[in-house]
PDB file of C-alpha atoms and ligand atoms in Angstrom:
ATOM      1  CA  MET A   1      67.460  81.350 106.422  1.00 73.00           C
ATOM      2  CA  GLU A   2      71.019  81.878 107.618  1.00 89.00           C
ATOM      3  CA  ARG A   3      72.811  84.812 106.031  1.00 95.00           C
ATOM      4  CA  PRO A   4      75.571  83.785 103.597  1.00 97.00           C
ATOM      5  CA  LEU A   5      79.080  84.349 104.938  1.00 98.00           C
ATOM      6  CA  ILE A   6      81.606  86.340 102.891  1.00 98.00           C
ATOM      7  CA  ALA A   7      85.238  86.452 104.028  1.00 98.00           C
ATOM      8  CA  VAL A   8      86.981  89.823 103.638  1.00 98.00           C
ATOM      9  CA  LEU A   9      90.711  89.186 103.921  1.00 98.00           C
ATOM     10  CA  ASN A  10      93.434  91.817 104.017  1.00 98.00           C
ATOM     11  CA  GLY A  11      97.166  91.371 103.619  1.00 98.00           C
ATOM     12  CA  PRO A  12     100.329  93.048 104.872  1.00 98.00           C
ATOM     13  CA  ASN A  13     100.635  96.688 105.870  1.00 97.00           C
ATOM     14  CA  LEU A  14      96.918  97.327 105.540  1.00 98.00           C
ATOM     15  CA  ASN A  15      96.882  97.682 109.345  1.00 97.00           C
ATOM     16  CA  MET A  16      98.850 100.893 108.646  1.00 95.00           C
ATOM     17  CA  LEU A  17      96.063 102.469 106.556  1.00 96.00           C
ATOM     18  CA  GLY A  18      95.471 106.082 107.505  1.00 91.00           C
ATOM     19  CA  LEU A  19      99.129 106.563 108.419  1.00 91.00           C
ATOM     20  CA  ARG A  20     100.674 104.877 105.423  1.00 91.00           C
ATOM     21  CA  GLN A  21     101.219 106.961 102.250  1.00 89.00           C
ATOM     22  CA  PRO A  22      97.912 108.859 102.592  1.00 91.00           C
ATOM     23  CA  GLU A  23      98.527 110.459  99.182  1.00 91.00           C
ATOM     24  CA  VAL A  24      98.185 106.940  97.703  1.00 90.00           C
ATOM     25  CA  TYR A  25      95.769 105.166 100.071  1.00 92.00           C
ATOM     26  CA  GLY A  26      93.796 108.045 101.583  1.00 87.00           C
ATOM     27  CA  ARG A  27      93.112 108.792 105.256  1.00 92.00           C
ATOM     28  CA  ALA A  28      90.729 105.947 106.078  1.00 94.00           C
ATOM     29  CA  THR A  29      92.030 103.470 108.661  1.00 96.00           C
ATOM     30  CA  LEU A  30      91.542  99.695 108.619  1.00 98.00           C
ATOM     31  CA  ASP A  31      88.788 100.187 111.227  1.00 98.00           C
ATOM     32  CA  ASP A  32      87.078 102.556 108.778  1.00 97.00           C
ATOM     33  CA  VAL A  33      87.367  99.918 106.041  1.00 98.00           C
ATOM     34  CA  GLU A  34      85.785  97.382 108.392  1.00 98.00           C
ATOM     35  CA  GLN A  35      82.938  99.831 109.106  1.00 98.00           C
ATOM     36  CA  VAL A  36      82.366 100.304 105.362  1.00 98.00           C
ATOM     37  CA  CYS A  37      82.120  96.502 105.058  1.00 98.00           C
ATOM     38  CA  VAL A  38      79.889  96.054 108.127  1.00 98.00           C
ATOM     39  CA  GLN A  39      77.465  98.709 106.839  1.00 98.00           C
ATOM     40  CA  ALA A  40      77.411  97.233 103.321  1.00 98.00           C
ATOM     41  CA  ALA A  41      76.847  93.739 104.769  1.00 98.00           C
ATOM     42  CA  GLU A  42      73.910  94.966 106.870  1.00 98.00           C
ATOM     43  CA  ARG A  43      72.365  96.623 103.837  1.00 98.00           C
ATOM     44  CA  LEU A  44      72.885  93.492 101.729  1.00 98.00           C
ATOM     45  CA  ASP A  45      71.808  91.074 104.482  1.00 97.00           C
ATOM     46  CA  VAL A  46      75.003  89.008 104.415  1.00 98.00           C
ATOM     47  CA  ALA A  47      77.455  88.102 107.189  1.00 98.00           C
ATOM     48  CA  ILE A  48      81.148  88.983 106.926  1.00 98.00           C
ATOM     49  CA  ASP A  49      84.342  87.751 108.515  1.00 98.00           C
ATOM     50  CA  PHE A  50      86.749  90.701 108.252  1.00 98.00           C
ATOM     51  CA  ARG A  51      90.438  90.027 108.948  1.00 98.00           C
ATOM     52  CA  GLN A  52      93.933  91.426 108.354  1.00 98.00           C
ATOM     53  CA  THR A  53      97.326  89.779 108.707  1.00 98.00           C
ATOM     54  CA  ASN A  54     100.895  90.627 107.816  1.00 98.00           C
ATOM     55  CA  GLY A  55     101.749  86.955 107.340  1.00 98.00           C
ATOM     56  CA  GLU A  56     101.604  85.129 104.021  1.00 98.00           C
ATOM     57  CA  GLY A  57     101.176  81.717 105.697  1.00 98.00           C
ATOM     58  CA  GLU A  58      98.358  83.011 107.884  1.00 98.00           C
ATOM     59  CA  LEU A  59      96.582  84.361 104.830  1.00 98.00           C
ATOM     60  CA  VAL A  60      96.956  80.944 103.151  1.00 98.00           C
ATOM     61  CA  SER A  61      95.480  79.235 106.263  1.00 98.00           C
ATOM     62  CA  TRP A  62      92.573  81.671 106.432  1.00 98.00           C
ATOM     63  CA  ILE A  63      91.797  81.075 102.743  1.00 98.00           C
ATOM     64  CA  GLN A  64      91.830  77.306 103.344  1.00 98.00           C
ATOM     65  CA  GLU A  65      89.453  77.742 106.316  1.00 98.00           C
ATOM     66  CA  CYS A  66      86.919  79.364 103.974  1.00 98.00           C
ATOM     67  CA  ARG A  67      86.302  76.093 102.143  1.00 96.00           C
ATOM     68  CA  GLY A  68      82.880  74.789 103.099  1.00 93.00           C
ATOM     69  CA  ARG A  69      82.357  77.728 105.466  1.00 96.00           C
ATOM     70  CA  ALA A  70      82.130  80.887 103.345  1.00 98.00           C
ATOM     71  CA  ARG A  71      80.257  81.491 100.097  1.00 98.00           C
ATOM     72  CA  GLY A  72      82.902  83.817  98.669  1.00 98.00           C
ATOM     73  CA  ILE A  73      86.181  85.577  99.347  1.00 98.00           C
ATOM     74  CA  ILE A  74      86.955  89.258  98.912  1.00 98.00           C
ATOM     75  CA  ILE A  75      90.677  89.736  99.237  1.00 98.00           C
ATOM     76  CA  ASN A  76      93.118  92.606  99.211  1.00 98.00           C
ATOM     77  CA  PRO A  77      96.357  90.619  99.252  1.00 98.00           C
ATOM     78  CA  ALA A  78      98.363  93.888  99.255  1.00 98.00           C
ATOM     79  CA  ALA A  79     102.016  93.312  98.280  1.00 98.00           C
ATOM     80  CA  TYR A  80     101.515  89.513  98.177  1.00 98.00           C
ATOM     81  CA  SER A  81      99.369  90.064  95.070  1.00 98.00           C
ATOM     82  CA  HIS A  82     102.559  90.681  93.166  1.00 98.00           C
ATOM     83  CA  THR A  83     104.656  87.881  94.671  1.00 98.00           C
ATOM     84  CA  SER A  84     102.623  84.995  96.048  1.00 98.00           C
ATOM     85  CA  VAL A  85     101.980  81.794  94.147  1.00 98.00           C
ATOM     86  CA  ALA A  86     101.021  80.267  97.538  1.00 98.00           C
ATOM     87  CA  ILE A  87      98.069  82.621  97.892  1.00 98.00           C
ATOM     88  CA  LEU A  88      97.035  81.993  94.288  1.00 98.00           C
ATOM     89  CA  ASP A  89      97.159  78.221  94.893  1.00 98.00           C
ATOM     90  CA  ALA A  90      95.143  78.509  98.120  1.00 98.00           C
ATOM     91  CA  LEU A  91      92.450  80.515  96.320  1.00 98.00           C
ATOM     92  CA  LEU A  92      92.332  77.981  93.488  1.00 98.00           C
ATOM     93  CA  ALA A  93      92.056  75.155  96.032  1.00 98.00           C
ATOM     94  CA  VAL A  94      88.999  76.427  97.900  1.00 97.00           C
ATOM     95  CA  ASP A  95      86.683  76.475  94.903  1.00 95.00           C
ATOM     96  CA  LEU A  96      84.875  79.686  95.856  1.00 98.00           C
ATOM     97  CA  PRO A  97      84.181  82.905  93.973  1.00 98.00           C
ATOM     98  CA  VAL A  98      86.955  85.429  94.598  1.00 98.00           C
ATOM     99  CA  ILE A  99      86.980  89.200  94.096  1.00 98.00           C
ATOM    100  CA  GLU A 100      90.340  90.977  94.362  1.00 98.00           C
ATOM    101  CA  VAL A 101      90.317  94.540  95.696  1.00 98.00           C
ATOM    102  CA  HIS A 102      93.025  97.200  95.712  1.00 98.00           C
ATOM    103  CA  ILE A 103      92.497 100.626  97.189  1.00 98.00           C
ATOM    104  CA  SER A 104      94.920 102.252  94.757  1.00 97.00           C
ATOM    105  CA  ASN A 105      94.988 101.855  90.985  1.00 97.00           C
ATOM    106  CA  ILE A 106      97.894  99.397  90.716  1.00 97.00           C
ATOM    107  CA  HIS A 107      98.101 100.042  86.954  1.00 97.00           C
ATOM    108  CA  ARG A 108      98.951 103.711  87.471  1.00 97.00           C
ATOM    109  CA  ARG A 109     101.793 102.819  89.787  1.00 96.00           C
ATOM    110  CA  GLU A 110     105.213 101.140  89.521  1.00 95.00           C
ATOM    111  CA  ALA A 111     105.534  98.415  86.879  1.00 96.00           C
ATOM    112  CA  PHE A 112     106.059  95.688  89.512  1.00 94.00           C
ATOM    113  CA  ARG A 113     102.522  96.339  90.782  1.00 96.00           C
ATOM    114  CA  HIS A 114     100.935  95.828  87.363  1.00 97.00           C
ATOM    115  CA  HIS A 115     100.976  92.050  87.619  1.00 97.00           C
ATOM    116  CA  SER A 116      98.942  90.171  90.227  1.00 98.00           C
ATOM    117  CA  TYR A 117      99.247  86.393  90.624  1.00 98.00           C
ATOM    118  CA  VAL A 118      95.983  86.476  92.554  1.00 98.00           C
ATOM    119  CA  SER A 119      94.025  87.833  89.569  1.00 98.00           C
ATOM    120  CA  ARG A 120      94.196  84.399  87.930  1.00 98.00           C
ATOM    121  CA  ALA A 121      91.911  83.116  90.693  1.00 98.00           C
ATOM    122  CA  ALA A 122      89.587  86.130  90.724  1.00 98.00           C
ATOM    123  CA  ILE A 123      86.263  86.504  88.952  1.00 98.00           C
ATOM    124  CA  GLY A 124      86.834  90.240  89.002  1.00 98.00           C
ATOM    125  CA  VAL A 125      89.227  92.902  90.232  1.00 98.00           C
ATOM    126  CA  ILE A 126      88.315  96.312  91.650  1.00 98.00           C
ATOM    127  CA  CYS A 127      91.170  98.773  91.947  1.00 98.00           C
ATOM    128  CA  GLY A 128      91.650 102.499  92.262  1.00 97.00           C
ATOM    129  CA  LEU A 129      88.275 103.324  93.792  1.00 97.00           C
ATOM    130  CA  GLY A 130      89.529 103.707  97.348  1.00 97.00           C
ATOM    131  CA  VAL A 131      87.856 101.965 100.262  1.00 97.00           C
ATOM    132  CA  ARG A 132      84.488 102.068  98.505  1.00 97.00           C
ATOM    133  CA  GLY A 133      85.901  99.254  96.364  1.00 98.00           C
ATOM    134  CA  TYR A 134      85.190  96.922  99.305  1.00 98.00           C
ATOM    135  CA  ALA A 135      81.496  97.884  99.374  1.00 98.00           C
ATOM    136  CA  LEU A 136      81.282  97.420  95.603  1.00 98.00           C
ATOM    137  CA  ALA A 137      82.913  93.997  95.912  1.00 98.00           C
ATOM    138  CA  LEU A 138      80.420  92.984  98.622  1.00 98.00           C
ATOM    139  CA  GLN A 139      77.557  94.120  96.394  1.00 98.00           C
ATOM    140  CA  ALA A 140      78.876  92.093  93.438  1.00 98.00           C
ATOM    141  CA  MET A 141      79.590  89.011  95.574  1.00 98.00           C
ATOM    142  CA  THR A 142      76.077  89.111  97.076  1.00 98.00           C
ATOM    143  CA  ASP A 143      74.550  89.391  93.584  1.00 98.00           C
ATOM    144  CA  MET A 144      76.544  86.346  92.467  1.00 97.00           C
ATOM    145  CA  ILE A 145      75.494  84.310  95.522  1.00 97.00           C
ATOM    146  CA  LEU A 146      71.822  85.212  94.949  1.00 95.00           C
ATOM    147  CA  ASP A 147      72.144  84.261  91.272  1.00 95.00           C
ATOM    148  CA  GLU A 148      73.659  80.922  92.263  1.00 92.00           C
ATOM    149  CA  ASP A 149      70.875  80.278  94.794  1.00 93.00           C
ATOM    150  CA  ASP A 150      68.260  81.037  92.119  1.00 91.00           C
ATOM    151  CA  GLN A 151      69.594  78.325  89.832  1.00 86.00           C
TER     152      GLN A 151
HETATM  153  C1  DQA B 201      97.370  97.575  97.534  1.00 57.81           C
HETATM  154  C2  DQA B 201      98.312  97.782  96.346  1.00 57.81           C
HETATM  155  C3  DQA B 201      99.578  96.954  96.502  1.00 57.81           C
HETATM  156  O1  DQA B 201     100.441  97.155  95.400  1.00 57.81           O
HETATM  157  C4  DQA B 201     100.307  97.368  97.763  1.00 57.81           C
HETATM  158  O2  DQA B 201     101.435  96.548  97.967  1.00 57.81           O
HETATM  159  C5  DQA B 201      99.436  97.400  98.965  1.00 57.81           C
HETATM  160  C6  DQA B 201      98.056  97.859  98.854  1.00 57.81           C
HETATM  161  C7  DQA B 201      96.137  98.509  97.459  1.00 57.81           C
HETATM  162  O3  DQA B 201      95.170  98.240  98.182  1.00 57.81           O
HETATM  163  O4  DQA B 201      96.136  99.493  96.721  1.00 57.81           O
HETATM  164  O5  DQA B 201      99.905  97.142 100.074  1.00 57.81           O
HETATM  165  O6  DQA B 201      96.899  96.246  97.528  1.00 57.81           O
END
């Protein structure tokens, strides 16, 4: 049987990981994050489509492309979490399970980071656990897909 596809989408400035505020985000680069995801996907026997963009519209288009193609979306919308109704609407439109990931604990940070529009579309949110949050999200998403296939 074909492996289920999980989209792992990353928003603005995450291409700067490793260089960007290492005291907040750690030293891992976006390539390291992708490696964490590739290794987790191999272990879990799922396929992933790992992407990053700085553009809100591109993120919206990528979310739309997931409809009928992916079984779930793991998304770190970065700063757009706190601003983007367009990304929320796109996630609501695709009718797929969504897990929101943040590397840092947004609730320990500035008040404007405490609210995420995207969370309204998410089954769950993982934040503050560093890049391992992506592997945990892949584990949870795979469990949910297997549960759905069992029904
Ligand atoms: C982030 C948290 C956001 O508040 C911030 O704008 C980011 C990264 C995180 O992964 O911790 O760019 O999503």
